[in-house]
Amino acid sequence: LWALFDGGAAQLVRVRWPLHILRGLLSIVMLAAFAYALRTLPLAETYSLFFVAPLIITALAALVLHERVDWRGWTAIVTGFCGTLIVLRPTGAGVLTLAGLAVLVSATGYAESAIAVRVLGRSDSTQAMVFWMLAMTSLFATALAWRDWMPIKTEHWTVLAGLAITGAVGQYAITDAFKRAAASRIAPLEYTALVWGIILDRVLWHTLPDAVTLCGAAVIVASGLYLLRRERVHVEAEHP
């Protein structure tokens, strides 16, 4: 409905189909690999491995899109990743397992999808990218889950509705971000997901993070703020 009211149906048809199909397939690989990893790896370790995605995005942006990434940008990315490791304090053992490899596959799929958004943004609307991403993910996921499908419990519908709304809004936001700005500048801001996790822990479960967690979160926030400042300076230099 949002796409129909904002741009019309034509924008959903006149698209670069190969890249949209690729994004749909990548989303399933990413989700399936991540879910497989969570069956054996601790959540903290899983996320610590997944946060190599911003590094992969930046590397692909430089190699595939020929975006200029200076030493300051790389420093911001590596600093944010170090902040993630401080917060999560992973053991590092998980990466040597099949589950650890699955997380790396998931992170790579996410990074490739982000690069595809950057390419699609040159010709397709944000509405089209979000619509086909969610539609293809739903279609492919239904096909995979069909054999083991279980009825949805009544009490879960409210939670699923909330996930549907927040997930769609989040997908729109991240898609529009990668469309509007260089992937290498957006990628480090992914680290702020950990900060949101800390905030939600405090609000919903009334748990306070320890000093090490707060230290890591501060590093992540500083990395993101520095990158935003760099982006503003870059834009002002291009459009004085």
PDB file of N, CA and C in Angstrom, residues 32 44 47 70 83 97 190 240:
ATOM      1  N   ALA A  32      19.134 -18.099   7.098  1.00  0.00           N
ATOM      2  CA  ALA A  32      19.288 -19.527   7.388  1.00  0.00           C
ATOM      3  C   ALA A  32      20.626 -19.803   8.080  1.00  0.00           C
ATOM      4  N   ALA A  44      26.036 -13.794  22.159  1.00  0.00           N
ATOM      5  CA  ALA A  44      27.068 -12.759  22.145  1.00  0.00           C
ATOM      6  C   ALA A  44      28.162 -13.093  21.139  1.00  0.00           C
ATOM      7  N   TYR A  47      26.896 -12.623  17.503  1.00  0.00           N
ATOM      8  CA  TYR A  47      26.871 -11.229  17.068  1.00  0.00           C
ATOM      9  C   TYR A  47      28.271 -10.656  16.907  1.00  0.00           C
ATOM     10  N   ASP A  70      39.379   6.463   2.853  1.00  0.00           N
ATOM     11  CA  ASP A  70      40.682   6.887   3.347  1.00  0.00           C
ATOM     12  C   ASP A  70      41.005   6.208   4.675  1.00  0.00           C
ATOM     13  N   GLY A  83      35.244  -1.880  19.649  1.00  0.00           N
ATOM     14  CA  GLY A  83      34.234  -1.606  20.666  1.00  0.00           C
ATOM     15  C   GLY A  83      33.257  -2.752  20.802  1.00  0.00           C
ATOM     16  N   THR A  97      34.363 -23.347  14.123  1.00  0.00           N
ATOM     17  CA  THR A  97      33.343 -24.369  13.973  1.00  0.00           C
ATOM     18  C   THR A  97      32.493 -24.102  12.737  1.00  0.00           C
ATOM     19  N   GLU A 190      26.409   0.482  11.745  1.00  0.00           N
ATOM     20  CA  GLU A 190      25.774  -0.773  12.127  1.00  0.00           C
ATOM     21  C   GLU A 190      26.128  -1.154  13.569  1.00  0.00           C
ATOM     22  N   PRO A 240      29.659  23.381  -1.271  1.00  0.00           N
ATOM     23  CA  PRO A 240      29.945  24.529  -0.388  1.00  0.00           C
ATOM     24  C   PRO A 240      28.813  25.561  -0.459  1.00  0.00           C
TER      25      PRO A 240
END
